[in-house]
mmCIF file of C-alpha atoms in Angstrom:
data_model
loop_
_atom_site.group_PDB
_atom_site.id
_atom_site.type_symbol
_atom_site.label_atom_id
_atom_site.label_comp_id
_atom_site.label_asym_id
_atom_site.label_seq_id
_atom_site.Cartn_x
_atom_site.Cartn_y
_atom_site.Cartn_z
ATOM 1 C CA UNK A 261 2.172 11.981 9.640
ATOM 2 C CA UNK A 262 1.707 13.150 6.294
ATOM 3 C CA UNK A 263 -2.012 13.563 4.853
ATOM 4 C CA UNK A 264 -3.180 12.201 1.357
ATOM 5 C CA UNK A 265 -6.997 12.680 0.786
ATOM 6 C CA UNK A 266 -8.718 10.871 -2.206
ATOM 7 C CA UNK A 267 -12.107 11.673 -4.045
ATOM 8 C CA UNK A 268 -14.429 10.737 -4.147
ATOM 9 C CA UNK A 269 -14.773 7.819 -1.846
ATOM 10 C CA UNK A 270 -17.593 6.080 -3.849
ATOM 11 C CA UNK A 271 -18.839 6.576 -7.348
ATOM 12 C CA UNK A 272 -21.064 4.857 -9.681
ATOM 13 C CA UNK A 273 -20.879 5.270 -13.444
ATOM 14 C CA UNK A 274 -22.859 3.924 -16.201
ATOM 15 C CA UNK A 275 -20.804 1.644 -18.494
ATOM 16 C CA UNK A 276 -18.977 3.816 -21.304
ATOM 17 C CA UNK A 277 -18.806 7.126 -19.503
ATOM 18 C CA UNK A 278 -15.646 8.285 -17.698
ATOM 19 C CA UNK A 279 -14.217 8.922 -14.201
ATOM 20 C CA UNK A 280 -12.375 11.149 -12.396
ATOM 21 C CA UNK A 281 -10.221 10.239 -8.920
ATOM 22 C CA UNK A 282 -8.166 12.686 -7.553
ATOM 23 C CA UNK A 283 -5.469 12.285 -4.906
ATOM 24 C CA UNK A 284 -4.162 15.293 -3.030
ATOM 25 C CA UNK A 285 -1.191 15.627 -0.680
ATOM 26 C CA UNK A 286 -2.676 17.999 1.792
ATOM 27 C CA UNK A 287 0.433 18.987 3.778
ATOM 28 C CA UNK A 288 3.808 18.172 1.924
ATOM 29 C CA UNK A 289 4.735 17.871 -2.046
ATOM 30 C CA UNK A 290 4.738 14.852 -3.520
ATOM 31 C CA UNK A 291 7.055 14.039 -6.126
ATOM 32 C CA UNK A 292 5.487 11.080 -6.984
ATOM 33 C CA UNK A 293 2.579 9.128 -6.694
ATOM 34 C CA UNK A 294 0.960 5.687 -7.114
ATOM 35 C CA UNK A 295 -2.179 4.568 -8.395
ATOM 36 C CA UNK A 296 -3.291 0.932 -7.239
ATOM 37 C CA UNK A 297 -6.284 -1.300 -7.507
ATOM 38 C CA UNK A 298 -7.188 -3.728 -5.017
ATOM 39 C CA UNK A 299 -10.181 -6.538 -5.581
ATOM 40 C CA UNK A 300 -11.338 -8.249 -2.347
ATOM 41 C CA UNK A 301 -9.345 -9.527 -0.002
ATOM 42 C CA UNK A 302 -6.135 -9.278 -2.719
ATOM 43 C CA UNK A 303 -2.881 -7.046 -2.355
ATOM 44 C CA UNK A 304 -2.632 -4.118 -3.758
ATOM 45 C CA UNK A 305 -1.702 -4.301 -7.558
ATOM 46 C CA UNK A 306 0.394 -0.791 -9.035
ATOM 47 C CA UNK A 307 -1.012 0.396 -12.092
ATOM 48 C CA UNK A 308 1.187 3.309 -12.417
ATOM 49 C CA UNK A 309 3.737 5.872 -10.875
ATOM 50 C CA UNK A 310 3.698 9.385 -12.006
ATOM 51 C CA UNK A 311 6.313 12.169 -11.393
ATOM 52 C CA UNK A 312 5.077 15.759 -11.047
ATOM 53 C CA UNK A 313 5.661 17.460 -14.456
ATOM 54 C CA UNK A 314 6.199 14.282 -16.712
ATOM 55 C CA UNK A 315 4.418 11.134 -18.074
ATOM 56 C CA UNK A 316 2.931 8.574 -15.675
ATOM 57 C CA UNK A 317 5.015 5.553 -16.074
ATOM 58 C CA UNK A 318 2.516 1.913 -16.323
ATOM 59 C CA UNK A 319 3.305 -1.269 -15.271
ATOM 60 C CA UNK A 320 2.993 -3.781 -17.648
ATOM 61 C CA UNK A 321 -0.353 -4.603 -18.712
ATOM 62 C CA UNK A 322 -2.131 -2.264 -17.293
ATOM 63 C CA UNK A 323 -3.780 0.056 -20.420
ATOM 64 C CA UNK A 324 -2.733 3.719 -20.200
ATOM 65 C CA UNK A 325 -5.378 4.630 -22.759
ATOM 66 C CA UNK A 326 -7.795 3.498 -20.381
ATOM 67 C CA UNK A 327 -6.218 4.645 -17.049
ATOM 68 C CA UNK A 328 -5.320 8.112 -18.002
ATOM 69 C CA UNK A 329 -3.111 9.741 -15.164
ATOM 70 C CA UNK A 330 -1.872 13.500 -14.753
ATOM 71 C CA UNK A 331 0.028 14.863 -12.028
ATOM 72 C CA UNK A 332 0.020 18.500 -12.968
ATOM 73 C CA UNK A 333 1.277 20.234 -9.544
ATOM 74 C CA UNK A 334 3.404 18.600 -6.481
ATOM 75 C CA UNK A 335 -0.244 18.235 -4.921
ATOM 76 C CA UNK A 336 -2.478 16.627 -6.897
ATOM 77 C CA UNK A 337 -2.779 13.716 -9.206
ATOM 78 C CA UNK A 338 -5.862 12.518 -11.137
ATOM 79 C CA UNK A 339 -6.519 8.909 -12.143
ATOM 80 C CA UNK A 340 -9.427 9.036 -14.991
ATOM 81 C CA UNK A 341 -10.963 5.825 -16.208
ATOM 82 C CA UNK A 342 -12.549 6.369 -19.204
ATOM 83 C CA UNK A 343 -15.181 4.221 -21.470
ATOM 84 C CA UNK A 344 -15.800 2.342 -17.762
ATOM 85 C CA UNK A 345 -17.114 -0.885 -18.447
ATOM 86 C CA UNK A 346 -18.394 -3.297 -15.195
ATOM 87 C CA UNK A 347 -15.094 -5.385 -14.962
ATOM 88 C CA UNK A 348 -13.200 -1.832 -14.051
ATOM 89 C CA UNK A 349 -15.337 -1.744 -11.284
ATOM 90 C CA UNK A 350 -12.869 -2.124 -8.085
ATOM 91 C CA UNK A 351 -10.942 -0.478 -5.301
ATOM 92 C CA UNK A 352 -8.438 2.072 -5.918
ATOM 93 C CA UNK A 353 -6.026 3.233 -4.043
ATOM 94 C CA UNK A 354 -3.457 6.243 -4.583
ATOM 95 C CA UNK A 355 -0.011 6.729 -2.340
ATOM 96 C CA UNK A 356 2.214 9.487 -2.350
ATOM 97 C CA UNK A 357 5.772 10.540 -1.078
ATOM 98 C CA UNK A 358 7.944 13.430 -0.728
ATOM 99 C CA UNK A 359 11.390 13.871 -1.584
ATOM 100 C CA UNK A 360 12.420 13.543 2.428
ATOM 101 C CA UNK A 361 9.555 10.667 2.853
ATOM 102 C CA UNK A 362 10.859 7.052 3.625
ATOM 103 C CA UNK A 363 7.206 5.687 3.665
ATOM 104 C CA UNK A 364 4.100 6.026 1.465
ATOM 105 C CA UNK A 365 1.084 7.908 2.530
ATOM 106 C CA UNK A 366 -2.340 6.513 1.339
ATOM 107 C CA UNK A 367 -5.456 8.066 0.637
ATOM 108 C CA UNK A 368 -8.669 6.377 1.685
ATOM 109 C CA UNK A 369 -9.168 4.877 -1.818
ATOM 110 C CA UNK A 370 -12.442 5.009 -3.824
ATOM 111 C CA UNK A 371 -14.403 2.308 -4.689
ATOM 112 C CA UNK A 372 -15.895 2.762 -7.912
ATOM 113 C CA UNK A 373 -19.135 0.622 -9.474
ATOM 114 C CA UNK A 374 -19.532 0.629 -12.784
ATOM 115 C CA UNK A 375 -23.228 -0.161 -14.133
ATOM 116 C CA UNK B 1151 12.698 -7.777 -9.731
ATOM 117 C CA UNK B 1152 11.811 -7.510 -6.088
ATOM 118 C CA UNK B 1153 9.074 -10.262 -4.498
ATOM 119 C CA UNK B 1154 7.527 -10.561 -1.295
ATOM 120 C CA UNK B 1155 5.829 -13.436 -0.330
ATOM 121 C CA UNK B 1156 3.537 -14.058 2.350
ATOM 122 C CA UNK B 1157 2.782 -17.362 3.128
ATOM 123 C CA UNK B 1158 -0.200 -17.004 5.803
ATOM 124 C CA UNK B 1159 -3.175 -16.238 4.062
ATOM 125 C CA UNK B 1160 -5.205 -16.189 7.433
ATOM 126 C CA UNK B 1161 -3.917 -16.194 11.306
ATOM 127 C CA UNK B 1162 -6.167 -15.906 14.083
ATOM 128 C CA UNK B 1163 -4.896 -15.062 17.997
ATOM 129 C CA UNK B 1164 -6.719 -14.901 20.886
ATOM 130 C CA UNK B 1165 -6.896 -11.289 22.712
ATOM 131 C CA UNK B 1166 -4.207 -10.489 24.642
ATOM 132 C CA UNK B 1167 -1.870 -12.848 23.095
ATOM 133 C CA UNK B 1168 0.988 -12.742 21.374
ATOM 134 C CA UNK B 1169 1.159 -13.555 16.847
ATOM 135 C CA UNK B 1170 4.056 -13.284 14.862
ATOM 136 C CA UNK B 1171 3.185 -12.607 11.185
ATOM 137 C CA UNK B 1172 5.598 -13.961 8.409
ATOM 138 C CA UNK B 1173 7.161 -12.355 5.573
ATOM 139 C CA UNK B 1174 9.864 -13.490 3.247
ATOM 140 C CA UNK B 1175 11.753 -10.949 0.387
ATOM 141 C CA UNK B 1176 13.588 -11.414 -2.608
ATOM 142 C CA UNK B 1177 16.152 -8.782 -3.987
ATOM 143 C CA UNK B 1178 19.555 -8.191 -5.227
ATOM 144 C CA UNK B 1179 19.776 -4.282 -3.527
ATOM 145 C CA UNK B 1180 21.800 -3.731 -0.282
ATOM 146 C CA UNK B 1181 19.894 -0.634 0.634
ATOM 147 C CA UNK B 1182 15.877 -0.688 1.026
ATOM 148 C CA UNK B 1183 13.098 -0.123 3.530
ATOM 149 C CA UNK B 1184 10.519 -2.779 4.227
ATOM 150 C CA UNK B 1185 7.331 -2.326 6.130
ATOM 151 C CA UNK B 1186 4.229 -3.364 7.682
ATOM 152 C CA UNK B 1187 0.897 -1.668 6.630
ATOM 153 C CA UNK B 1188 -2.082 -2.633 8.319
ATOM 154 C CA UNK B 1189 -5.710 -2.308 6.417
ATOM 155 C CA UNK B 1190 -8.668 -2.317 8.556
ATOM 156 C CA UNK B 1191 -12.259 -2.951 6.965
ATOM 157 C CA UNK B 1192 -12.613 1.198 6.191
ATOM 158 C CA UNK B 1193 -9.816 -0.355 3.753
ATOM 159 C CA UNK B 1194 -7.529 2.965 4.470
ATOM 160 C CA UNK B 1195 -3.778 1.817 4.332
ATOM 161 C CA UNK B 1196 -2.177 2.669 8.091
ATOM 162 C CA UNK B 1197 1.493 2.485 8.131
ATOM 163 C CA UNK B 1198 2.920 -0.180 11.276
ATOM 164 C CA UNK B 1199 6.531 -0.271 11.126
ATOM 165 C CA UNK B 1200 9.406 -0.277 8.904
ATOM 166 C CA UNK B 1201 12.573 -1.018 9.144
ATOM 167 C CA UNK B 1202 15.651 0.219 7.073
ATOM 168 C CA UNK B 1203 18.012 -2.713 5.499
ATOM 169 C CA UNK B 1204 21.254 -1.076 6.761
ATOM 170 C CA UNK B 1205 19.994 -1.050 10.395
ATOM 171 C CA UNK B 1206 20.794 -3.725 11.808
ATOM 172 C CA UNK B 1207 18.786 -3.161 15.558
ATOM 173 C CA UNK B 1208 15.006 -4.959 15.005
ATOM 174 C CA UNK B 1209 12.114 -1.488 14.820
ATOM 175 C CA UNK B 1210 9.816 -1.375 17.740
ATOM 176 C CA UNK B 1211 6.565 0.743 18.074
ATOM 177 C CA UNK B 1212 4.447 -0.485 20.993
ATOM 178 C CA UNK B 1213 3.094 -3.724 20.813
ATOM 179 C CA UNK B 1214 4.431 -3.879 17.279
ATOM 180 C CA UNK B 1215 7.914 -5.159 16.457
ATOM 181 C CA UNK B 1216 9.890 -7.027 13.743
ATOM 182 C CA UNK B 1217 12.701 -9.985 13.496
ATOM 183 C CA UNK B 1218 15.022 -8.811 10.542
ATOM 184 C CA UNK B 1219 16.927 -11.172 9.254
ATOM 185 C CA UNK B 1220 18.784 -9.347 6.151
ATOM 186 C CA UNK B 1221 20.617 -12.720 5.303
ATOM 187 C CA UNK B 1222 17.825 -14.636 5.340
ATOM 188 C CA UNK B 1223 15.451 -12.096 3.870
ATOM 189 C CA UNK B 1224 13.001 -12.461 6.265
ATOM 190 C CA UNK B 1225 10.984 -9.582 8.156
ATOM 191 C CA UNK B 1226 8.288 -10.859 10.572
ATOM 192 C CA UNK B 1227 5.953 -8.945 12.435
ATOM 193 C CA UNK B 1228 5.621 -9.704 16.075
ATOM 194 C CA UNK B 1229 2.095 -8.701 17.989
ATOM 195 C CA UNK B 1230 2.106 -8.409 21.753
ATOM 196 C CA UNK B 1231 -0.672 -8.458 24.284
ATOM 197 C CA UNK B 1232 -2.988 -8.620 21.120
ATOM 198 C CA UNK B 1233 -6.482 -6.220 20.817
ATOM 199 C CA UNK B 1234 -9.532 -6.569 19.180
ATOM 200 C CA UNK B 1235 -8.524 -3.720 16.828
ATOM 201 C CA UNK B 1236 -5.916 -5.280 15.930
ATOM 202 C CA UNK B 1237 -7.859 -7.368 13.593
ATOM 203 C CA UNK B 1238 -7.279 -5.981 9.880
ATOM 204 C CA UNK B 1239 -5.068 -7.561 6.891
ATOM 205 C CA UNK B 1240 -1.767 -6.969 6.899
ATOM 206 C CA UNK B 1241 0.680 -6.538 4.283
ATOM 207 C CA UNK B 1242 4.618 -6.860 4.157
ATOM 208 C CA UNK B 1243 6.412 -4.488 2.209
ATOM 209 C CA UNK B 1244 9.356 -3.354 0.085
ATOM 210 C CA UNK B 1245 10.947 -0.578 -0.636
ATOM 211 C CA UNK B 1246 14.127 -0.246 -2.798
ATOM 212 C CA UNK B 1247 15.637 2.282 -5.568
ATOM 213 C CA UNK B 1248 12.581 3.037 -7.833
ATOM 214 C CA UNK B 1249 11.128 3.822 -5.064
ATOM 215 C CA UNK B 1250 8.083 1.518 -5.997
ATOM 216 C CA UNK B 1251 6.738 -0.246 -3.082
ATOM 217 C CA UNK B 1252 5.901 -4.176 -3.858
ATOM 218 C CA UNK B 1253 3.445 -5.662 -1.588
ATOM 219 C CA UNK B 1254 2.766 -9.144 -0.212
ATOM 220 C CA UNK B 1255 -0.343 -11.333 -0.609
ATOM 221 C CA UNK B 1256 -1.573 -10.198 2.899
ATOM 222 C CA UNK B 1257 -2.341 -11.859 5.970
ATOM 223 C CA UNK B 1258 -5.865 -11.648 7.593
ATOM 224 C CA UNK B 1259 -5.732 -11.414 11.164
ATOM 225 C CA UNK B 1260 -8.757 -12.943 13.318
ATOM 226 C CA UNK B 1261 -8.503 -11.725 17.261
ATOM 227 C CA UNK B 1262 -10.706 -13.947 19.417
ATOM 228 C CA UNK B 1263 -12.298 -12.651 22.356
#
Protein backbone atom coordinates (compact mmCIF):
# COMPACT_ATOMS: atom_id res chain seq x y z
CA UNK A 1 0.00 0.00 0.00
CA UNK A 2 0.59 3.51 -0.30
CA UNK A 3 2.98 5.34 2.35
CA UNK A 4 2.06 8.68 4.20
CA UNK A 5 4.71 9.67 6.86
CA UNK A 6 3.89 12.50 9.42
CA UNK A 7 6.30 14.75 11.57
CA UNK A 8 7.03 14.93 13.96
CA UNK A 9 5.44 12.25 16.02
CA UNK A 10 5.54 14.22 19.35
CA UNK A 11 6.07 17.85 20.09
CA UNK A 12 5.75 20.10 22.96
CA UNK A 13 5.28 23.84 22.65
CA UNK A 14 5.02 26.54 25.10
CA UNK A 15 1.59 28.25 25.01
CA UNK A 16 1.60 31.18 22.29
CA UNK A 17 4.32 29.89 20.02
CA UNK A 18 3.54 28.00 16.79
CA UNK A 19 3.74 24.52 15.20
CA UNK A 20 4.59 22.91 12.32
CA UNK A 21 3.17 19.15 11.14
CA UNK A 22 3.98 17.99 7.97
CA UNK A 23 2.45 15.07 6.07
CA UNK A 24 4.24 13.56 3.11
CA UNK A 25 3.05 11.02 0.54
CA UNK A 26 6.22 9.09 0.13
CA UNK A 27 5.37 7.00 -2.95
CA UNK A 28 2.30 8.38 -5.00
CA UNK A 29 0.79 12.16 -5.43
CA UNK A 30 -1.76 13.15 -3.48
CA UNK A 31 -4.29 15.37 -4.69
CA UNK A 32 -5.71 15.91 -1.58
CA UNK A 33 -5.31 15.60 1.90
CA UNK A 34 -6.98 15.64 5.34
CA UNK A 35 -6.08 17.02 8.51
CA UNK A 36 -7.94 15.43 11.64
CA UNK A 37 -7.80 15.64 15.38
CA UNK A 38 -8.64 12.90 17.55
CA UNK A 39 -8.99 13.31 21.66
CA UNK A 40 -8.99 9.97 23.56
CA UNK A 41 -10.79 7.29 22.77
CA UNK A 42 -13.10 9.70 20.20
CA UNK A 43 -13.38 9.38 16.26
CA UNK A 44 -11.57 11.18 14.25
CA UNK A 45 -12.96 14.80 13.74
CA UNK A 46 -11.88 16.60 9.93
CA UNK A 47 -10.64 19.91 10.34
CA UNK A 48 -9.86 20.47 6.80
CA UNK A 49 -9.25 19.11 3.17
CA UNK A 50 -6.76 20.76 1.00
CA UNK A 51 -6.18 20.34 -2.80
CA UNK A 52 -2.62 20.66 -4.13
CA UNK A 53 -2.30 24.22 -5.57
CA UNK A 54 -5.45 25.90 -3.92
CA UNK A 55 -6.96 26.93 -0.51
CA UNK A 56 -7.54 24.32 2.20
CA UNK A 57 -11.21 24.06 2.51
CA UNK A 58 -12.45 23.98 6.76
CA UNK A 59 -15.17 22.39 8.14
CA UNK A 60 -17.30 24.37 10.03
CA UNK A 61 -16.01 25.61 13.16
CA UNK A 62 -12.87 24.73 13.02
CA UNK A 63 -10.63 28.32 12.90
CA UNK A 64 -8.47 28.56 9.77
CA UNK A 65 -6.57 31.46 11.30
CA UNK A 66 -5.49 29.18 13.82
CA UNK A 67 -5.02 25.93 11.80
CA UNK A 68 -3.13 27.31 8.93
CA UNK A 69 -2.77 24.56 6.12
CA UNK A 70 -0.63 24.61 2.77
CA UNK A 71 -0.30 21.96 0.37
CA UNK A 72 2.29 23.44 -1.91
CA UNK A 73 3.43 20.22 -4.06
CA UNK A 74 1.39 16.75 -4.75
CA UNK A 75 3.68 15.50 -1.74
CA UNK A 76 3.51 17.41 1.06
CA UNK A 77 1.09 19.27 3.19
CA UNK A 78 1.77 21.27 6.38
CA UNK A 79 -0.73 21.78 9.20
CA UNK A 80 0.68 24.87 11.44
CA UNK A 81 -1.00 25.72 14.70
CA UNK A 82 -0.13 28.90 15.65
CA UNK A 83 -0.51 31.05 19.10
CA UNK A 84 -0.89 27.17 20.68
CA UNK A 85 -2.63 27.48 23.76
CA UNK A 86 -3.08 24.03 26.20
CA UNK A 87 -6.69 23.17 24.96
CA UNK A 88 -5.03 22.64 21.22
CA UNK A 89 -3.13 20.13 22.75
CA UNK A 90 -4.40 16.70 21.01
CA UNK A 91 -3.87 14.03 18.40
CA UNK A 92 -3.61 14.79 14.87
CA UNK A 93 -3.91 12.90 12.22
CA UNK A 94 -3.34 13.65 8.34
CA UNK A 95 -4.73 11.19 5.31
CA UNK A 96 -4.04 11.41 1.84
CA UNK A 97 -5.25 9.99 -1.61
CA UNK A 98 -4.36 9.88 -5.12
CA UNK A 99 -6.34 10.47 -8.05
CA UNK A 100 -6.52 6.38 -8.73
CA UNK A 101 -6.83 5.79 -4.71
CA UNK A 102 -10.25 4.36 -3.44
CA UNK A 103 -8.99 4.45 0.24
CA UNK A 104 -7.17 6.96 2.49
CA UNK A 105 -3.67 6.48 3.60
CA UNK A 106 -2.79 7.76 7.16
CA UNK A 107 0.22 8.97 8.60
CA UNK A 108 1.14 7.99 12.13
CA UNK A 109 -0.30 11.25 13.55
CA UNK A 110 1.50 13.55 16.05
CA UNK A 111 0.52 14.17 19.30
CA UNK A 112 1.24 17.55 20.24
CA UNK A 113 1.37 19.07 24.14
CA UNK A 114 1.04 22.36 24.53
CA UNK A 115 2.52 23.91 27.92
CA UNK B 1 -25.02 15.07 4.86
CA UNK B 2 -23.61 11.61 5.29
CA UNK B 3 -23.70 9.88 9.11
CA UNK B 4 -22.39 6.83 10.42
CA UNK B 5 -23.34 5.60 13.53
CA UNK B 6 -21.89 3.08 15.63
CA UNK B 7 -23.79 1.88 18.29
CA UNK B 8 -21.17 -0.42 20.30
CA UNK B 9 -19.03 1.69 22.16
CA UNK B 10 -17.13 -1.43 23.61
CA UNK B 11 -17.25 -5.36 22.52
CA UNK B 12 -15.13 -7.84 24.01
CA UNK B 13 -14.60 -11.68 22.40
CA UNK B 14 -12.82 -14.33 23.63
CA UNK B 15 -9.65 -15.56 21.44
CA UNK B 16 -10.39 -17.59 18.80
CA UNK B 17 -13.91 -16.64 18.53
CA UNK B 18 -15.93 -15.20 16.29
CA UNK B 19 -17.46 -10.89 16.79
CA UNK B 20 -19.42 -9.16 14.43
CA UNK B 21 -19.01 -5.36 14.76
CA UNK B 22 -22.04 -3.06 13.82
CA UNK B 23 -22.31 -0.17 11.67
CA UNK B 24 -25.27 1.69 10.35
CA UNK B 25 -25.04 4.72 7.35
CA UNK B 26 -27.07 7.42 6.30
CA UNK B 27 -26.93 8.94 2.69
CA UNK B 28 -28.83 9.93 -0.29
CA UNK B 29 -25.71 8.83 -2.98
CA UNK B 30 -25.98 5.54 -4.97
CA UNK B 31 -22.28 5.28 -5.48
CA UNK B 32 -19.73 5.27 -2.35
CA UNK B 33 -17.11 3.15 -0.63
CA UNK B 34 -17.39 2.30 3.03
CA UNK B 35 -14.71 0.79 5.16
CA UNK B 36 -13.27 -0.60 8.18
CA UNK B 37 -10.08 1.00 9.71
CA UNK B 38 -8.65 -0.53 12.58
CA UNK B 39 -6.46 1.73 15.23
CA UNK B 40 -4.24 -0.10 17.47
CA UNK B 41 -2.75 1.71 20.69
CA UNK B 42 0.49 3.13 18.35
CA UNK B 43 -2.88 5.03 17.23
CA UNK B 44 -1.67 4.62 13.34
CA UNK B 45 -4.92 4.23 11.17
CA UNK B 46 -4.61 0.51 9.30
CA UNK B 47 -7.04 0.10 6.58
CA UNK B 48 -9.40 -3.53 7.09
CA UNK B 49 -11.76 -3.74 4.36
CA UNK B 50 -13.96 -1.82 2.19
CA UNK B 51 -16.47 -2.46 0.21
CA UNK B 52 -17.83 -0.52 -2.90
CA UNK B 53 -21.81 0.36 -2.83
CA UNK B 54 -22.38 -0.94 -6.41
CA UNK B 55 -20.93 -4.39 -5.54
CA UNK B 56 -23.21 -6.27 -4.50
CA UNK B 57 -20.86 -9.68 -3.40
CA UNK B 58 -19.95 -9.06 0.68
CA UNK B 59 -15.54 -8.08 0.72
CA UNK B 60 -13.49 -10.72 2.35
CA UNK B 61 -9.79 -10.42 3.52
CA UNK B 62 -8.87 -13.28 5.86
CA UNK B 63 -10.51 -13.47 8.96
CA UNK B 64 -12.09 -10.14 8.12
CA UNK B 65 -15.40 -9.85 6.25
CA UNK B 66 -18.53 -7.65 5.98
CA UNK B 67 -22.58 -8.12 5.68
CA UNK B 68 -23.67 -5.25 3.22
CA UNK B 69 -26.88 -4.53 3.27
CA UNK B 70 -27.21 -1.37 0.76
CA UNK B 71 -31.07 -1.22 1.50
CA UNK B 72 -30.77 -1.29 4.87
CA UNK B 73 -27.61 0.77 5.13
CA UNK B 74 -25.93 -1.41 7.20
CA UNK B 75 -22.14 -2.65 6.89
CA UNK B 76 -20.99 -4.97 9.72
CA UNK B 77 -17.75 -6.29 10.27
CA UNK B 78 -17.47 -9.96 10.92
CA UNK B 79 -14.16 -11.36 12.96
CA UNK B 80 -13.28 -15.02 12.67
CA UNK B 81 -11.13 -17.26 14.79
CA UNK B 82 -10.36 -13.95 16.76
CA UNK B 83 -6.40 -12.96 17.95
CA UNK B 84 -5.04 -11.12 20.57
CA UNK B 85 -3.93 -8.46 18.04
CA UNK B 86 -6.90 -8.06 17.04
CA UNK B 87 -7.68 -5.90 19.92
CA UNK B 88 -7.65 -2.09 18.68
CA UNK B 89 -10.77 0.40 18.05
CA UNK B 90 -12.39 0.18 15.12
CA UNK B 91 -14.06 2.59 13.02
CA UNK B 92 -16.79 2.30 10.18
CA UNK B 93 -16.47 4.41 7.34
CA UNK B 94 -17.83 6.39 4.40
CA UNK B 95 -16.85 7.38 1.43
CA UNK B 96 -18.97 9.26 -1.19
CA UNK B 97 -18.49 12.23 -3.89
CA UNK B 98 -16.41 14.86 -1.95
CA UNK B 99 -14.41 12.39 -1.39
CA UNK B 100 -14.41 13.24 2.45
CA UNK B 101 -14.39 10.23 4.53
CA UNK B 102 -16.98 10.47 7.69
CA UNK B 103 -16.17 8.24 10.47
CA UNK B 104 -18.14 6.42 13.17
CA UNK B 105 -17.92 6.77 16.97
CA UNK B 106 -15.66 3.60 17.12
CA UNK B 107 -15.90 0.40 18.69
CA UNK B 108 -13.24 -0.83 21.24
CA UNK B 109 -12.52 -4.32 20.90
CA UNK B 110 -11.40 -6.39 24.15
CA UNK B 111 -9.93 -10.11 23.09
CA UNK B 112 -9.86 -12.37 26.15
CA UNK B 113 -7.35 -14.91 26.48
Amino acid sequence: GAVVSQHPSRVICKSGTSVKIECRSLDFQATTMFWYRQFPKQSLMLMATSNEGSKATYEQGVEKDKFLINHASLTLSTLTVTSAHPEDSSFYICSASGQLHTEAFFGQGTRLTVV
Amino acid sequence: AQTVTQSQPEMSVQEAETVTLSCTYDTSESDYYLFWYKQPPSRQMILVIRQEAYKQQNATENRFSVNFQKAAKSFSLKISDSQLGDAAMYFCAYRGEGNKLVFGAGTILRVKS
